Tab-separated table of C-alpha atoms and ligand atoms in Angstrom:
chain	number	residue	atom	x	y	z
G	1	MET	CA	107.751	162.972	100.997
G	2	SER	CA	106.623	159.381	100.831
G	3	ILE	CA	105.627	157.587	104.157
G	4	ARG	CA	106.717	154.325	102.415
G	5	PRO	CA	110.281	153.218	103.115
G	6	PRO	CA	112.664	153.406	100.444
G	7	THR	CA	112.898	150.364	97.984
G	8	PRO	CA	114.903	148.127	100.223
G	9	GLU	CA	118.266	147.280	98.753
G	10	ARG	CA	118.289	143.324	99.392
G	11	SER	CA	118.813	143.206	103.314
G	12	LEU	CA	118.623	139.638	104.655
G	13	THR	CA	116.963	141.017	107.846
G	14	GLU	CA	114.023	142.075	105.942
G	15	MET	CA	113.280	138.273	104.843
G	16	SER	CA	111.112	135.760	106.441
G	17	ARG	CA	112.075	132.235	106.622
G	18	GLU	CA	109.991	131.444	103.518
G	19	SER	CA	111.147	134.273	101.483
G	20	LEU	CA	114.972	133.253	102.075
G	21	ARG	CA	113.952	129.653	101.253
G	22	ALA	CA	112.361	130.877	97.929
G	23	ALA	CA	115.272	133.168	97.071
G	24	LEU	CA	117.845	130.402	97.650
G	25	SER	CA	115.977	127.827	96.128
G	26	ALA	CA	115.704	129.981	92.707
G	27	MET	CA	119.548	130.005	93.196
G	28	GLY	CA	119.616	126.157	93.167
G	29	GLU	CA	120.281	125.872	96.799
G	30	PRO	CA	118.911	123.108	99.053
G	31	ARG	CA	116.629	124.248	101.827
G	32	TYR	CA	118.900	123.606	104.630
G	33	ARG	CA	121.338	126.142	103.191
G	34	ALA	CA	118.426	128.765	103.677
G	35	ASP	CA	117.776	127.668	107.147
G	36	GLN	CA	121.512	127.760	108.064
G	37	ILE	CA	121.847	131.417	106.686
G	38	TYR	CA	118.466	132.344	108.735
G	39	THR	CA	120.224	130.904	111.951
G	40	TRP	CA	123.183	132.872	111.319
G	41	ILE	CA	121.384	135.994	110.986
G	42	PHE	CA	118.334	135.910	113.269
G	43	ALA	CA	119.847	133.480	116.172
G	44	ARG	CA	123.734	134.095	115.990
G	45	GLY	CA	123.565	137.497	115.185
G	46	ALA	CA	125.758	137.575	111.973
G	47	ARG	CA	125.941	141.103	110.654
G	48	SER	CA	127.931	140.132	107.495
G	49	LEU	CA	128.037	137.574	104.869
G	50	GLU	CA	131.741	136.763	105.606
G	51	ALA	CA	130.872	135.813	109.279
G	52	MET	CA	128.694	132.841	108.000
G	53	THR	CA	131.983	130.477	107.829
G	54	ASP	CA	130.279	127.103	107.157
G	55	THR	CA	128.401	128.703	104.185
G	56	PRO	CA	130.209	128.074	100.986
G	57	LYS	CA	132.011	130.963	99.870
G	58	ALA	CA	131.038	130.888	96.435
G	59	LEU	CA	127.198	131.191	97.577
G	60	ARG	CA	128.252	134.204	99.939
G	61	GLN	CA	129.949	135.687	96.932
G	62	ARG	CA	126.918	135.078	94.790
G	63	LEU	CA	124.711	136.703	97.398
G	64	ALA	CA	126.996	139.747	97.678
G	65	ASP	CA	126.999	139.947	93.719
G	66	GLU	CA	123.290	140.123	93.676
G	67	GLY	CA	123.131	142.995	96.232
G	68	TYR	CA	122.399	141.315	99.568
G	69	THR	CA	123.606	142.816	102.711
G	70	VAL	CA	122.610	141.751	106.261
G	71	GLY	CA	120.659	144.497	107.814
G	72	ARG	CA	120.060	148.209	106.979
G	73	ALA	CA	120.900	149.780	110.207
G	74	LEU	CA	124.265	150.699	112.127
G	75	VAL	CA	124.412	151.893	115.696
G	76	GLU	CA	125.575	155.193	115.505
G	77	LYS	CA	125.519	156.597	119.135
G	78	VAL	CA	125.015	154.883	122.467
G	79	ARG	CA	124.297	157.248	125.573
G	80	GLU	CA	123.981	156.188	129.069
G	81	SER	CA	121.867	157.834	131.697
G	82	VAL	CA	122.997	158.400	135.263
G	83	ASP	CA	120.311	155.615	136.160
G	84	GLY	CA	121.511	153.066	133.562
G	85	THR	CA	119.125	153.819	130.933
G	86	ARG	CA	120.672	153.502	127.641
G	87	LYS	CA	119.607	155.281	124.253
G	88	LEU	CA	120.768	153.794	121.121
G	89	GLN	CA	120.794	155.880	118.008
G	90	PHE	CA	120.695	153.880	114.678
G	91	ARG	CA	121.353	155.314	111.227
G	92	LEU	CA	119.402	153.829	108.310
G	93	SER	CA	120.527	153.390	104.842
G	94	ASP	CA	118.658	156.266	103.798
G	95	GLY	CA	120.166	158.568	106.347
G	96	ALA	CA	117.177	158.564	108.716
G	97	ALA	CA	117.737	158.234	112.403
G	98	ILE	CA	115.781	156.049	114.844
G	99	GLU	CA	116.202	155.288	118.505
G	100	SER	CA	115.638	152.439	120.747
G	101	VAL	CA	116.074	152.654	124.534
G	102	LEU	CA	117.174	150.063	126.838
G	103	ILE	CA	115.498	150.197	130.263
G	104	PRO	CA	117.405	148.418	133.235
G	105	MET	CA	115.424	146.034	135.268
G	106	PRO	CA	116.510	144.080	138.533
G	107	GLY	CA	118.763	141.167	137.965
G	108	GLY	CA	120.924	142.660	135.328
G	109	LEU	CA	117.928	142.610	132.653
G	110	PHE	CA	116.861	145.079	130.254
G	111	THR	CA	113.769	145.808	128.514
G	112	GLN	CA	114.117	147.108	124.765
G	113	CYS	CA	111.818	149.774	123.547
G	114	LEU	CA	111.720	149.741	119.904
G	115	SER	CA	110.882	152.374	117.092
G	116	SER	CA	108.239	151.500	114.582
G	117	GLN	CA	108.316	154.757	112.562
G	118	VAL	CA	110.458	157.717	111.908
G	119	GLY	CA	108.197	160.133	113.479
G	120	CYS	CA	104.436	159.573	114.155
G	121	ALA	CA	101.205	160.569	112.616
G	122	MET	CA	98.941	160.552	115.288
G	123	ASP	CA	99.742	163.981	116.480
G	124	CYS	CA	99.083	163.366	120.447
G	125	LYS	CA	99.424	166.950	121.973
G	126	PHE	CA	101.638	165.783	124.761
G	127	CYS	CA	104.217	163.943	122.912
G	128	TYR	CA	107.303	164.962	121.361
G	129	THR	CA	107.386	162.491	118.614
G	130	GLY	CA	103.872	163.576	117.712
G	131	THR	CA	105.218	166.925	117.117
G	132	MET	CA	107.460	165.645	114.386
G	133	GLY	CA	104.828	164.477	112.260
G	134	LEU	CA	105.479	160.920	110.196
G	135	SER	CA	108.568	160.873	107.955
G	136	ARG	CA	108.048	157.286	107.070
G	137	HIS	CA	107.189	153.777	108.235
G	138	LEU	CA	110.251	151.420	109.283
G	139	THR	CA	110.361	148.191	107.306
G	140	ALA	CA	110.234	144.837	109.114
G	141	GLY	CA	114.087	144.462	108.772
G	142	GLU	CA	114.605	147.819	110.343
G	143	ILE	CA	112.635	146.741	113.370
G	144	VAL	CA	114.202	143.395	113.539
G	145	ASP	CA	117.895	145.343	113.433
G	146	GLN	CA	117.191	147.294	116.410
G	147	VAL	CA	116.471	143.963	118.273
G	148	LEU	CA	119.575	142.113	116.590
G	149	LEU	CA	122.155	144.908	117.282
G	150	ALA	CA	121.000	145.959	120.759
G	151	PRO	CA	122.832	143.006	122.667
G	152	GLY	CA	126.096	144.033	121.608
G	153	THR	CA	125.908	147.356	123.003
G	154	LEU	CA	125.412	146.008	126.545
G	155	PRO	CA	128.041	144.764	129.081
G	156	ALA	CA	128.970	141.110	129.153
G	157	GLY	CA	126.367	139.368	131.166
G	158	ALA	CA	123.654	141.832	130.535
G	159	ARG	CA	120.532	140.385	128.737
G	160	ILE	CA	117.478	141.872	126.996
G	161	ASP	CA	114.522	139.919	128.177
G	162	HIS	CA	111.163	141.785	127.019
G	163	VAL	CA	110.767	144.069	123.966
G	164	VAL	CA	108.087	146.722	123.923
G	165	TYR	CA	106.830	148.488	120.810
G	166	MET	CA	106.812	151.997	122.687
G	167	GLY	CA	109.414	153.908	120.943
G	168	MET	CA	108.914	156.422	118.215
G	169	GLY	CA	105.761	155.956	115.976
G	170	GLU	CA	102.416	154.021	116.313
G	171	PRO	CA	103.073	150.440	115.693
G	172	LEU	CA	99.650	149.469	114.696
G	173	HIS	CA	99.679	152.327	111.743
G	174	ASN	CA	102.427	150.186	110.581
G	175	PHE	CA	100.755	147.105	111.010
G	176	ASP	CA	102.418	144.723	108.224
G	177	ALA	CA	105.916	145.383	109.138
G	178	VAL	CA	105.316	145.401	112.769
G	179	LEU	CA	103.673	141.998	112.463
G	180	GLN	CA	106.572	140.433	110.282
G	181	SER	CA	108.966	141.870	112.960
G	182	ILE	CA	107.056	139.984	115.703
G	183	VAL	CA	106.993	136.808	113.592
G	184	THR	CA	110.753	136.843	113.074
G	185	ILE	CA	111.712	137.743	116.588
G	186	CYS	CA	109.160	135.060	118.140
G	187	GLY	CA	109.935	132.457	115.616
G	188	ASP	CA	112.107	129.459	115.719
G	189	ASP	CA	115.732	130.126	115.216
G	190	GLY	CA	115.359	133.824	116.067
G	191	PRO	CA	116.522	135.985	118.886
G	192	GLY	CA	114.483	133.629	121.208
G	193	TYR	CA	111.449	135.962	122.225
G	194	SER	CA	107.909	134.743	122.599
G	195	PHE	CA	104.579	136.287	122.514
G	196	LYS	CA	104.720	136.529	126.124
G	197	ARG	CA	107.782	138.794	126.055
G	198	VAL	CA	106.569	141.362	123.298
G	199	THR	CA	104.398	144.211	124.190
G	200	VAL	CA	102.655	146.319	121.745
G	201	SER	CA	101.585	149.831	122.743
G	202	THR	CA	98.960	151.741	120.691
G	203	SER	CA	97.082	154.998	120.917
G	204	GLY	CA	93.892	152.992	120.073
G	205	LEU	CA	93.693	152.003	116.416
G	206	VAL	CA	90.686	149.683	116.981
G	207	PRO	CA	90.467	147.562	113.817
G	208	GLN	CA	94.217	146.879	114.039
G	209	ILE	CA	93.835	145.906	117.596
G	210	ASP	CA	91.522	143.267	116.599
G	211	ARG	CA	93.685	141.983	114.034
G	212	LEU	CA	96.565	141.661	116.183
G	213	GLY	CA	94.634	139.498	118.462
G	214	GLU	CA	93.797	137.178	115.661
G	215	VAL	CA	97.255	136.855	114.174
G	216	ALA	CA	99.718	137.505	117.198
G	217	PRO	CA	98.141	137.843	120.545
G	218	VAL	CA	101.050	139.550	122.206
G	219	ASN	CA	100.652	141.630	125.534
G	220	LEU	CA	98.725	144.860	124.799
G	221	ALA	CA	99.312	148.252	126.164
G	222	ILE	CA	96.870	151.171	125.493
G	223	SER	CA	97.930	154.756	125.838
G	224	LEU	CA	94.653	155.798	127.497
G	225	ASN	CA	95.524	159.369	128.985
G	226	ALA	CA	92.047	160.574	129.442
G	227	THR	CA	88.620	159.275	130.635
G	228	THR	CA	86.190	161.239	128.800
G	229	ASP	CA	85.899	161.674	125.076
G	230	GLU	CA	85.938	165.467	125.463
G	231	VAL	CA	89.429	165.444	127.031
G	232	ARG	CA	90.801	162.501	125.019
G	233	ASP	CA	89.416	164.277	121.726
G	234	ARG	CA	91.763	167.151	122.643
G	235	LEU	CA	94.699	165.286	123.663
G	236	MET	CA	94.689	162.548	121.046
G	237	PRO	CA	93.059	163.115	117.609
G	238	VAL	CA	92.704	159.215	117.203
G	239	ASN	CA	89.868	159.504	119.599
G	240	LYS	CA	87.525	161.360	117.272
G	241	ARG	CA	87.721	158.136	115.025
G	242	TYR	CA	87.835	155.494	117.647
G	243	PRO	CA	86.216	156.817	120.723
G	244	LEU	CA	86.582	155.417	124.233
G	245	ALA	CA	83.652	153.266	124.137
G	246	GLU	CA	84.918	151.522	120.998
G	247	LEU	CA	88.345	151.300	122.313
G	248	ILE	CA	87.412	149.659	125.518
G	249	ALA	CA	85.282	147.173	123.759
G	250	ALA	CA	88.069	146.139	121.424
G	251	VAL	CA	90.431	145.795	124.494
G	252	ARG	CA	87.518	143.727	126.187
G	253	ARG	CA	87.491	141.261	123.192
G	254	TYR	CA	91.449	141.114	122.755
G	255	PRO	CA	92.189	137.432	123.312
G	256	LEU	CA	94.461	137.757	126.320
G	257	PRO	CA	96.278	134.525	127.132
G	258	PRO	CA	95.087	133.529	130.735
G	259	ARG	CA	96.739	134.876	133.796
G	260	ARG	CA	98.048	138.125	131.693
G	261	LYS	CA	97.185	141.666	132.351
G	262	LEU	CA	96.544	144.528	129.848
G	263	THR	CA	98.622	147.623	130.448
G	264	PHE	CA	96.778	150.928	130.433
G	265	GLU	CA	99.347	153.971	130.316
G	266	TYR	CA	98.026	157.157	131.678
G	267	VAL	CA	100.138	160.382	131.232
G	268	LEU	CA	99.457	162.597	133.869
G	269	LEU	CA	98.905	166.326	132.801
G	270	GLY	CA	98.506	168.621	135.669
G	271	GLY	CA	94.846	170.210	135.710
G	272	VAL	CA	94.113	168.342	132.486
G	273	ASN	CA	93.460	164.876	133.530
G	274	ASP	CA	94.868	164.479	137.047
G	275	GLY	CA	91.694	165.106	139.221
G	276	ASP	CA	90.055	162.851	141.678
G	277	ASP	CA	87.073	162.642	139.291
G	278	ASP	CA	89.368	161.404	136.624
G	279	ALA	CA	90.723	158.654	139.015
G	280	ARG	CA	87.370	157.498	139.743
G	281	ARG	CA	86.213	157.394	136.168
G	282	LEU	CA	89.258	155.519	135.279
G	283	VAL	CA	88.144	152.908	137.736
G	284	LYS	CA	84.887	152.684	136.214
G	285	LEU	CA	86.264	152.343	132.593
G	286	LEU	CA	88.518	149.590	133.666
G	287	HIS	CA	85.646	147.497	135.712
G	288	ARG	CA	86.226	143.848	135.352
G	289	LEU	CA	89.172	144.093	132.892
G	290	PRO	CA	92.503	142.317	134.035
G	291	ALA	CA	94.203	145.787	133.837
G	292	ARG	CA	97.378	147.261	135.219
G	293	VAL	CA	97.469	150.962	135.141
G	294	ASN	CA	100.896	152.783	134.339
G	295	LEU	CA	100.841	156.221	135.532
G	296	ILE	CA	103.349	158.476	133.820
G	297	PRO	CA	103.871	161.915	135.072
G	298	TRP	CA	104.441	164.020	131.992
G	299	ASN	CA	107.919	164.587	130.804
G	300	PRO	CA	108.155	168.062	129.492
G	301	PHE	CA	109.774	169.537	126.441
G	302	ASP	CA	109.598	172.888	124.728
G	303	GLY	CA	106.233	173.506	123.147
G	304	PRO	CA	103.022	172.540	124.711
G	305	ALA	CA	101.683	174.540	127.976
G	306	TYR	CA	101.277	171.368	130.245
G	307	ALA	CA	102.707	170.753	133.451
G	308	ARG	CA	103.885	167.831	135.430
G	309	PRO	CA	101.605	167.190	138.300
G	310	THR	CA	102.969	167.719	142.065
G	311	GLU	CA	103.995	164.574	143.752
G	312	GLU	CA	101.187	164.950	146.012
G	313	ARG	CA	98.702	164.783	143.139
G	314	ILE	CA	100.338	161.882	141.600
G	315	ARG	CA	100.128	159.843	144.915
G	316	ALA	CA	96.334	161.160	145.506
G	317	PHE	CA	95.575	159.910	142.012
G	318	GLN	CA	97.247	156.543	142.751
G	319	ARG	CA	95.484	156.094	146.027
G	320	ILE	CA	92.121	156.237	144.532
G	321	LEU	CA	92.988	153.622	142.176
G	322	LEU	CA	94.589	151.275	144.816
G	323	ASP	CA	91.686	151.876	147.207
G	324	ARG	CA	89.496	150.443	144.525
G	325	ASN	CA	91.880	147.397	144.269
G	326	VAL	CA	93.162	148.485	140.626
G	327	THR	CA	96.744	147.394	140.207
G	328	VAL	CA	98.763	150.656	139.442
G	329	THR	CA	102.294	151.733	139.428
G	330	VAL	CA	103.835	155.204	138.750
G	331	ARG	CA	106.478	154.913	136.065
G	332	VAL	CA	109.694	155.990	137.505
G	333	THR	CA	111.174	158.535	134.846
G	334	LYS	CA	114.094	156.958	133.449
G	335	GLY	CA	116.667	158.319	131.071
G	336	LEU	CA	115.490	162.075	131.303
G	337	ASP	CA	119.117	163.339	131.080
G	338	ILE	CA	119.498	161.828	127.717
G	339	ASP	CA	116.226	162.539	126.240
G	340	ALA	CA	115.166	158.740	126.412
G	341	ALA	CA	112.223	159.213	128.535
G	342	CYS	CA	108.512	158.316	127.329
G	343	GLY	CA	107.674	160.834	124.624
G	344	GLN	CA	110.965	162.243	124.377
G	345	LEU	CA	112.136	160.424	121.382
G	346	GLY	CA	113.200	161.983	118.130
G	347	GLU	CA	116.105	163.696	116.594
G	348	ARG	CA	116.793	167.276	118.232
G	349	PRO	CA	118.031	170.107	116.013
G	350	ASP	CA	120.785	170.439	118.668
G	351	ALA	CA	121.271	166.847	119.200
G	352	ALA	CA	125.175	166.484	119.524
B	401	LIG	N1	102.651	155.191	119.821
B	401	LIG	C1	102.442	154.388	120.703
B	401	LIG	C2	103.728	153.860	121.312
B	401	LIG	C3	104.808	154.923	121.777
B	401	LIG	S1	104.357	156.267	122.964
B	401	LIG	C4	101.407	154.837	121.931
B	401	LIG	O1	101.212	155.930	121.888
B	401	LIG	O2	100.969	153.807	122.708
B	401	LIG	C5	104.788	155.389	124.370
B	401	LIG	C6	103.994	156.167	125.625
B	401	LIG	O3	104.700	157.385	125.916
B	401	LIG	C7	102.734	156.421	125.359
B	401	LIG	O4	101.882	155.561	126.308
B	401	LIG	C8	102.363	157.942	125.489
B	401	LIG	O5	101.187	158.169	125.975
B	401	LIG	C9	103.490	158.132	126.511
B	401	LIG	N2	104.109	159.525	126.349
B	401	LIG	C10	104.034	160.213	125.209
B	401	LIG	N3	104.481	161.571	125.332
B	401	LIG	C11	104.730	161.834	126.757
B	401	LIG	C12	105.342	162.716	127.597
B	401	LIG	N4	105.805	163.749	126.908
B	401	LIG	N5	105.592	162.333	128.848
B	401	LIG	C13	105.080	161.060	129.254
B	401	LIG	N6	104.839	160.093	128.571
B	401	LIG	C14	104.429	160.369	127.147
B	402	LIG	FE1	102.749	158.694	118.311
B	402	LIG	FE2	102.282	157.459	120.606
B	402	LIG	FE3	103.486	159.962	120.595
B	402	LIG	FE4	100.640	159.611	120.222
B	402	LIG	S1	102.030	159.053	121.998
B	402	LIG	S2	102.131	160.882	118.898
B	402	LIG	S3	100.555	157.619	119.155
B	402	LIG	S4	104.104	157.973	119.516
């Protein structure tokens, strides 16, 4: 199976402002017409050509005749956890399923966790998505569709104020589509995000971290998960290509805007990477970096022989970091009852 997405039918959410202007200009339409349609789709959330009421009917008909649609994803299912986390399942035009998770934050706000691929090729041993392998990359439009469709699934008054590329897939392995999606959601007349309110999480693809910093310096999260190459090689095959020293060097040169912090995610696996020595090595690795550590106790699934550490061990690990003035939080497990917690995304054979 090809990891390339199927040839897109002409979905308007795939288009950049320039490509939309070019397409409409080729139809003899003025530039403001393209801008008007762009605003309908990306700022006002129109999901059909009919909704664009101030666009001439003849033009809408022509677009429809030429095969244009608005979006390639439909919300198929919304599940809500007892803790308020919501998992959205989208069906794509080729039948593939992807998920977004909406995580409640204080003040009625939500953070949206976006998928960037169907499955993932990185093969991290503790991650459910990793066990699926990669089916295919998402297109930019399929990523943007998640952002455009999510608000409509929330109760009135609730708002999404941050998007994180931490759902299914390794975003930097699908660099061009992810970059285009960031440009669209952070651009003028889009859904209103800014680089400040976007975070890309990566398992550590060093050249792509550098490229991201050059073109779209959003917040960066690194899935670190180990403090020695020996352990990281075993947990995350990507480490054999880009070992810890190279990864930390790339993070140090990332052009982080002033007063912002880098996030380091650290999945705690009982007896594997959760010892006092690991905590001390972690402090050393992050020395003089504007870092925030997010400890994620392992969320279990059938398969690998890992264990979630005890509460006591988690606290002891956290204490070592706190005592050395490292900012550290323990991620409260959210959405566990609906398989929406970190590392649990992906279609289950028994999915109801
Ligand atoms: N592929 C990207 C982004 C998605 S993974 C990346 O790896 O950064 C999101 C986070 O979930 C990563 O930090 C990963 O380390 C963590 N994770 C994966 N499987 C997990 C599990 N079973 N329990 C807890 N966290 C997990
Ligand atoms: Fe892919 Fe991230 Fe899971 Fe690793 S942790 S397999 S990179 S989704």
